[in-house]
mmCIF file of C-alpha atoms in Angstrom:
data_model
loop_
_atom_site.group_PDB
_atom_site.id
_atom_site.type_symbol
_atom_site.label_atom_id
_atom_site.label_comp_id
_atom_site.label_asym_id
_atom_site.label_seq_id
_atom_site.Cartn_x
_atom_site.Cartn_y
_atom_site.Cartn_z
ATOM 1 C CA UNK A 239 12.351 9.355 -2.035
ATOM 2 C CA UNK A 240 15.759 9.151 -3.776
ATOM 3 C CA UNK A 241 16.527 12.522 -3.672
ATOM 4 C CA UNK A 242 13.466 13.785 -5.564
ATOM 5 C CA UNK A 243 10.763 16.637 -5.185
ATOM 6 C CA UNK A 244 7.927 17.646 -6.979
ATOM 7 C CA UNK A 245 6.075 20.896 -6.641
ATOM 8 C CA UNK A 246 3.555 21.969 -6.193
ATOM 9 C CA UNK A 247 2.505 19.557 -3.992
ATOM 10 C CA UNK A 248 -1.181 20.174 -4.503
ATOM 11 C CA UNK A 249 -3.048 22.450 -6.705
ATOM 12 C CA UNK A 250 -6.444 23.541 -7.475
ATOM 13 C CA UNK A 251 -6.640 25.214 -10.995
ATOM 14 C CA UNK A 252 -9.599 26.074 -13.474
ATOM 15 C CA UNK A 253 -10.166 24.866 -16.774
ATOM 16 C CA UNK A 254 -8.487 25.926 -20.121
ATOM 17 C CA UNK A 255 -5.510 27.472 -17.668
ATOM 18 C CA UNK A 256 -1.728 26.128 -18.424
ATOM 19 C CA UNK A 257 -0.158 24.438 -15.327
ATOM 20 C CA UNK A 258 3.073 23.344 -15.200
ATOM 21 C CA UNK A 259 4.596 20.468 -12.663
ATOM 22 C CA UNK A 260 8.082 20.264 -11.343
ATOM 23 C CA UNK A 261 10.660 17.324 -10.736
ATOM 24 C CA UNK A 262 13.756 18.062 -9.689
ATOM 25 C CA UNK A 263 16.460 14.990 -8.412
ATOM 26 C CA UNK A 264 19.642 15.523 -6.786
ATOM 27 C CA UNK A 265 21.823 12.901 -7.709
ATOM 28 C CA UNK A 266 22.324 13.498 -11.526
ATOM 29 C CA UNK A 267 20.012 10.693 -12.782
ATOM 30 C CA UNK A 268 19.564 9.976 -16.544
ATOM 31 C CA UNK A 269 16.455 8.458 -16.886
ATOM 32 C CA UNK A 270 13.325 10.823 -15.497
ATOM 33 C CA UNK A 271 9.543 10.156 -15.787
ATOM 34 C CA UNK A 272 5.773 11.805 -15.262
ATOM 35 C CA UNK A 273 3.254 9.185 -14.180
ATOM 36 C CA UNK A 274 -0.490 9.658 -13.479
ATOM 37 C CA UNK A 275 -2.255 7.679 -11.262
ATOM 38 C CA UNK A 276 -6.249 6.845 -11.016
ATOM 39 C CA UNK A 277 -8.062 4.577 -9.403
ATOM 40 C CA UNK A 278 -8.755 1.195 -11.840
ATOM 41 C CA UNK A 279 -5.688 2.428 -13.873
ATOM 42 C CA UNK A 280 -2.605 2.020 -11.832
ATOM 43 C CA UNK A 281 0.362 4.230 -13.033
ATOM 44 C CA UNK A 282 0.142 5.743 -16.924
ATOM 45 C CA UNK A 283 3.196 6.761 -17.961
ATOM 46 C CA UNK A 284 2.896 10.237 -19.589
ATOM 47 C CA UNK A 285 6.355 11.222 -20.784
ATOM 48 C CA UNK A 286 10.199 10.729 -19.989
ATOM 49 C CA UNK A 287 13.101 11.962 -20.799
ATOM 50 C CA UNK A 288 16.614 9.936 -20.985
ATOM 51 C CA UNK A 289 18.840 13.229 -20.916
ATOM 52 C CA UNK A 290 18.757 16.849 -21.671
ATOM 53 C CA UNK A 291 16.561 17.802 -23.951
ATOM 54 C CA UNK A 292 15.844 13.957 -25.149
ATOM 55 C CA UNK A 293 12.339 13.448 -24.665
ATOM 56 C CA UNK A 294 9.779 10.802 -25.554
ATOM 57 C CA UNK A 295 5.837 9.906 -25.359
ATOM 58 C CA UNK A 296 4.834 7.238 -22.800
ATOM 59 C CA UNK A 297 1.368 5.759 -23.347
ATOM 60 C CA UNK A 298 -1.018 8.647 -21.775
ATOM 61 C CA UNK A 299 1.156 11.637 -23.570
ATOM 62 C CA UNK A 300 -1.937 13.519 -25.366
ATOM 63 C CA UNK A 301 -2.657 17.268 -23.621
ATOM 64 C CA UNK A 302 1.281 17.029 -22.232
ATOM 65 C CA UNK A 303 4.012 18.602 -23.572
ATOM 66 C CA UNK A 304 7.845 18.504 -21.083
ATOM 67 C CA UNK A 305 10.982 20.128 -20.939
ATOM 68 C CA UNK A 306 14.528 18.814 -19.387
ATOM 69 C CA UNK A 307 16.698 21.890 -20.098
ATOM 70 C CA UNK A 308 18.901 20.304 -16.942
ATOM 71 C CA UNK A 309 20.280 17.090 -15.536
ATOM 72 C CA UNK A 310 18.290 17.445 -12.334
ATOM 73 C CA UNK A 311 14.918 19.127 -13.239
ATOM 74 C CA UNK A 312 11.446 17.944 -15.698
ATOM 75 C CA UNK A 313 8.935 19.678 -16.048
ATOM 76 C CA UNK A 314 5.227 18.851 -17.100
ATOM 77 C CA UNK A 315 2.803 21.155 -18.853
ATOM 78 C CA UNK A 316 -0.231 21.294 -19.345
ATOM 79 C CA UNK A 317 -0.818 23.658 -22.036
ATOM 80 C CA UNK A 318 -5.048 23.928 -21.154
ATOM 81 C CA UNK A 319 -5.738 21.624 -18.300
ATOM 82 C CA UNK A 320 -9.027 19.615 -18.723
ATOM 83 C CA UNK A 321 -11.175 18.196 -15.685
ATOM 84 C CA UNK A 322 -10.146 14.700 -17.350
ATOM 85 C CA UNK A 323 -6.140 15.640 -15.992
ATOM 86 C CA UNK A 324 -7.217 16.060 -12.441
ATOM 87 C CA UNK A 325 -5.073 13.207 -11.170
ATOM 88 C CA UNK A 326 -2.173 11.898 -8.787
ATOM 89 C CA UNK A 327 0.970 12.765 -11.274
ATOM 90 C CA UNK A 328 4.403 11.450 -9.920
ATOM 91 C CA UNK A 329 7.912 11.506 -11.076
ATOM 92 C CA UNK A 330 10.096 8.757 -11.098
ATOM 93 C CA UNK A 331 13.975 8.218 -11.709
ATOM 94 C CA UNK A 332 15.643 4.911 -12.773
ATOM 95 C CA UNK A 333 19.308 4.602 -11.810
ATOM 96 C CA UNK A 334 21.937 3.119 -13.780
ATOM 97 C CA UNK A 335 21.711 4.381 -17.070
ATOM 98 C CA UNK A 336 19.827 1.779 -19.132
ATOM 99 C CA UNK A 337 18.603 0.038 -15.786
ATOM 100 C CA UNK A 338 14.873 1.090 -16.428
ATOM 101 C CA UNK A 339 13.224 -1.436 -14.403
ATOM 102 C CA UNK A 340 13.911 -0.083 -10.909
ATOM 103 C CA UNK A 341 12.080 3.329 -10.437
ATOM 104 C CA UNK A 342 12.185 5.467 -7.792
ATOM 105 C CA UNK A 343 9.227 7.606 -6.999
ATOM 106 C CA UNK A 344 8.822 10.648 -5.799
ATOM 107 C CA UNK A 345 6.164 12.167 -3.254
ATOM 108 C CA UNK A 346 3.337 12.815 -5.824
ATOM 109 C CA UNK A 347 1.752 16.420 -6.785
ATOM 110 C CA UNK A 348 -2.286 16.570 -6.450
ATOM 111 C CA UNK A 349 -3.939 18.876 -9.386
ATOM 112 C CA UNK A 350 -7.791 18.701 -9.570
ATOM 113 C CA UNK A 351 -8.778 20.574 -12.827
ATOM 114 C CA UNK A 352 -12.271 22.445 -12.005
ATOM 115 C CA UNK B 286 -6.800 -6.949 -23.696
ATOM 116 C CA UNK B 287 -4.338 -4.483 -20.835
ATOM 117 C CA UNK B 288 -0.718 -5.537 -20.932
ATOM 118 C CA UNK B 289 -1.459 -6.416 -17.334
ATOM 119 C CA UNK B 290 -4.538 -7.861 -15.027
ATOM 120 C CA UNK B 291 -4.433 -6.959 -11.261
ATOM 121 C CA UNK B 292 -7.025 -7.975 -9.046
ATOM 122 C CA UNK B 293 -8.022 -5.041 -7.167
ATOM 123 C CA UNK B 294 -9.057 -6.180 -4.197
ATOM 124 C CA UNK B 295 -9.599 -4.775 -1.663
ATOM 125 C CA UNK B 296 -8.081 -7.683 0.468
ATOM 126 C CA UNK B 297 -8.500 -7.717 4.143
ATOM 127 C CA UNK B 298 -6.442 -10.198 6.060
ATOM 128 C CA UNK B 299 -5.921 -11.415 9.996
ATOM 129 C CA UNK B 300 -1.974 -10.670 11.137
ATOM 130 C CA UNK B 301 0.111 -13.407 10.944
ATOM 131 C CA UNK B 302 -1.899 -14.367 7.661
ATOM 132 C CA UNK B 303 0.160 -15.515 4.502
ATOM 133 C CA UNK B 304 -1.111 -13.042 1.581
ATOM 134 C CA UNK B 305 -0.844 -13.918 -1.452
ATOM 135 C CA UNK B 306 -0.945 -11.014 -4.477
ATOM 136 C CA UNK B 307 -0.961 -11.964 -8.320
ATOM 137 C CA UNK B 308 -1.123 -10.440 -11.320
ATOM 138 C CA UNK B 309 -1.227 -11.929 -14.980
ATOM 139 C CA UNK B 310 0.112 -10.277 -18.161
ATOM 140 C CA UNK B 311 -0.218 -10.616 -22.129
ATOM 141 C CA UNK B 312 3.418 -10.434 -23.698
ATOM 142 C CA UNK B 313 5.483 -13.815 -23.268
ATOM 143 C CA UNK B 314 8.534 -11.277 -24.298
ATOM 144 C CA UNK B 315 8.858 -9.398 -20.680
ATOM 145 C CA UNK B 316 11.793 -10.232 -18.784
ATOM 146 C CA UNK B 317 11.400 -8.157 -15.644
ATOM 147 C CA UNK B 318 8.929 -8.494 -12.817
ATOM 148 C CA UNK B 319 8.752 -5.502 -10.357
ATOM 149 C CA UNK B 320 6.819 -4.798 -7.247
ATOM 150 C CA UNK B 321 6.226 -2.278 -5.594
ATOM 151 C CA UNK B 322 4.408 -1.004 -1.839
ATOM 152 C CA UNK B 323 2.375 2.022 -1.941
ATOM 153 C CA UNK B 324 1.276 3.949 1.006
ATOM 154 C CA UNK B 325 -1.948 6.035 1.247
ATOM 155 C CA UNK B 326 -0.933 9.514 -0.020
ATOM 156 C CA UNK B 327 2.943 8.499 -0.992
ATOM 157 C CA UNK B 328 4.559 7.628 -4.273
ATOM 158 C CA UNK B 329 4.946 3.691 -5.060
ATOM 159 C CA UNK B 330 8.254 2.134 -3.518
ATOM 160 C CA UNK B 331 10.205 -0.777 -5.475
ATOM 161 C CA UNK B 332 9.809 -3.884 -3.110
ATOM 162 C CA UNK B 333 11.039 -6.798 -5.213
ATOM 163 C CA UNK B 334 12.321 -7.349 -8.804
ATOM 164 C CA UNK B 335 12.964 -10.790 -10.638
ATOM 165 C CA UNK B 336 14.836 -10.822 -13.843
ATOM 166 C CA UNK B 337 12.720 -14.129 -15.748
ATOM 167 C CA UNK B 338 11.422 -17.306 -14.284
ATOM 168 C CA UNK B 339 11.776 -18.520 -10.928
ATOM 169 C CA UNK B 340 11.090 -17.517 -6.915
ATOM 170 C CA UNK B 341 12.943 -14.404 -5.109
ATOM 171 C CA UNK B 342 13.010 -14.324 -1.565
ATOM 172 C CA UNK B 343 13.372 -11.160 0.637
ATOM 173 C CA UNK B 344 12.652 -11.613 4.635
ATOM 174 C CA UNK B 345 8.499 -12.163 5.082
ATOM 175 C CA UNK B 346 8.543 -11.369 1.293
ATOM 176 C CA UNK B 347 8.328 -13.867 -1.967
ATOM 177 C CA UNK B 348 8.298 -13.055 -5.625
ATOM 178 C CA UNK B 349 7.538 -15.505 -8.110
ATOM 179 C CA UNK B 350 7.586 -15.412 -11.893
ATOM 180 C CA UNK B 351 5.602 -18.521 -13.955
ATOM 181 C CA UNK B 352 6.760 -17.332 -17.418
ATOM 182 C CA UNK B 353 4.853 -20.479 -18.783
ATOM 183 C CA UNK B 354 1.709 -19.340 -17.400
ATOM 184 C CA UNK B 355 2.434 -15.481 -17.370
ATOM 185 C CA UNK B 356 1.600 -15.302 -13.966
ATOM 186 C CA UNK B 357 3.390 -13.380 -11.225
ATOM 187 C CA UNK B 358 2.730 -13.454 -7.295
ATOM 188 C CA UNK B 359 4.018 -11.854 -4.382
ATOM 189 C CA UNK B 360 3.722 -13.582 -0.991
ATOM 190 C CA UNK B 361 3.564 -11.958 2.432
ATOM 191 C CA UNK B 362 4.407 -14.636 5.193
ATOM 192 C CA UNK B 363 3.575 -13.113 9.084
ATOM 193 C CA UNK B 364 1.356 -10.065 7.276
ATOM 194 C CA UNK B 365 1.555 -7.165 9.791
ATOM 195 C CA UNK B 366 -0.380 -4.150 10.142
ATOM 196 C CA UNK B 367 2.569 -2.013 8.671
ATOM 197 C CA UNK B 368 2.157 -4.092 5.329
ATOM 198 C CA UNK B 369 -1.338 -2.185 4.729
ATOM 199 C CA UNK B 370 -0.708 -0.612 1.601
ATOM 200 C CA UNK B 371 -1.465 -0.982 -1.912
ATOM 201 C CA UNK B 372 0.743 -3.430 -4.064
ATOM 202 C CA UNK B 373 1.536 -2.986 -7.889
ATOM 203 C CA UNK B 374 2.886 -5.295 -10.153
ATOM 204 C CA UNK B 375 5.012 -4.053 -12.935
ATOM 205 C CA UNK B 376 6.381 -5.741 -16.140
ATOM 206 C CA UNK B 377 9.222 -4.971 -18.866
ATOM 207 C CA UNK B 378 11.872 -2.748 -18.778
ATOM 208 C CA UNK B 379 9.699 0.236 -19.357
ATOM 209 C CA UNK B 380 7.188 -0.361 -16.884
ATOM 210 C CA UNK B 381 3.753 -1.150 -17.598
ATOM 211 C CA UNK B 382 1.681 -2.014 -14.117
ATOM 212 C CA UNK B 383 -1.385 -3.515 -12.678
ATOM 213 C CA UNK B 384 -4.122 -1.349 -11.416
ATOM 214 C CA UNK B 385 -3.011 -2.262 -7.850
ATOM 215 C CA UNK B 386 -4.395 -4.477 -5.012
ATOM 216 C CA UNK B 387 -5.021 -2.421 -1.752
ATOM 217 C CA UNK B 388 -4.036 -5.011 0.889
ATOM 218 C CA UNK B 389 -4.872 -4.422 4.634
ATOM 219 C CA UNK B 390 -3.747 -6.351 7.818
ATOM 220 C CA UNK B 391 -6.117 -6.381 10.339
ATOM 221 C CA UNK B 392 -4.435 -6.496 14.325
#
């Protein structure tokens, strides 16, 4: 997995609660991304970040708000989850500083919004 | 019109079969051509890339770029049970991808 975690893993939460999602990467990255993934839509990105606090929307970003306040961690909020966020959310790291086209994944973090 | 059309199967093939995996997309600008293996329950792994037109060849494993046609493919020559997975395409240098094809090799 290139060095990256995500946690939770999995989580159950209700809705209107805030939830927030962790990356973290050891090996001092640039690039950093959230994905969701559901079936008949592949991978959305959500946001990414191409250095410390330097953040930007991806195509899904509405109900998301992140952070990078380090190299190695971003995190993803959701500020009042909604049963339309329950969803497969991964993070992904691109090495090489411009080189976005070759992402690494990580493992994945479960949330189903009740 | 989605940047990017992936049949979604699901495709179910004999080992030893030659798959074949395509995808189609919509901007005659994109350069790159990723993809990438996903295993039930893990996050997608980068398989192949091709930088414009032409094959890519990678053991059992083919990529091919038609820019003319904007039509991509990935061949699987010998399929074997451990290539049961789901298969994305991806396009551009920020990556938009298919929906996925979930692929499995029957022993």
């Amino acid at each position: 997995d290139a060095g990256i975690t995500q946690s939770p893993r999995h989580k159950v939460t209700e809705t209107g609660t805030p939830v927030t999602l962790r990356c973290h990467q050891t090996e001092n990255h640039r690039y950093m991304y959230w994905y969701r993934q559901d079936p008949g839509h592949g991978l959305r990105l959500i946001h990414y970040s191409y250095g410390v606090k330097d953040t930007d929307k991806g195509e899904v970003s509405d109900g998301y708000s992140v952070s990078r306040s380090k190299t190695e961690d971003f995190l993803l909020t959701l500020e009042s989850a909604t049963s339309s966020q329950t969803s497969v959310y991964f993070c992904a790291i691109s090495e090489g500083g411009q080189v976005t086209y070759t992402q690494y994944f990580g493992p994945g973090t479960r949330l189903t919004v009740l | 019109q989605k940047e990017v059309e992936q049949d979604p199967g699901p495709l179910s093939v004999p080992e030893g079969a030659i798959v074949s995996l395509n995808c189609t997309y919509s901007n005659s600008a994109f350069q790159y051509f990723m993809w990438y293996r996903q295993y039930s329950r893990k996050g997608p792994e980068l398989l192949m890339y091709t930088y414009s037109s032409g094959n890519k060849e990678d053991g059992r494993f083919t990529a091919q770029v038609d820019k003319s046609s904007k039509y991509i493919s990935l061949f699987i020559r010998d399929s074997q049970p451990s290539d049961s997975a789901t298969y994305l395409c991806a396009v551009s240098r920020q990556l938009t991808f298919g929906s996925g094809t979930q692929l499995t090799v029957l022993p």
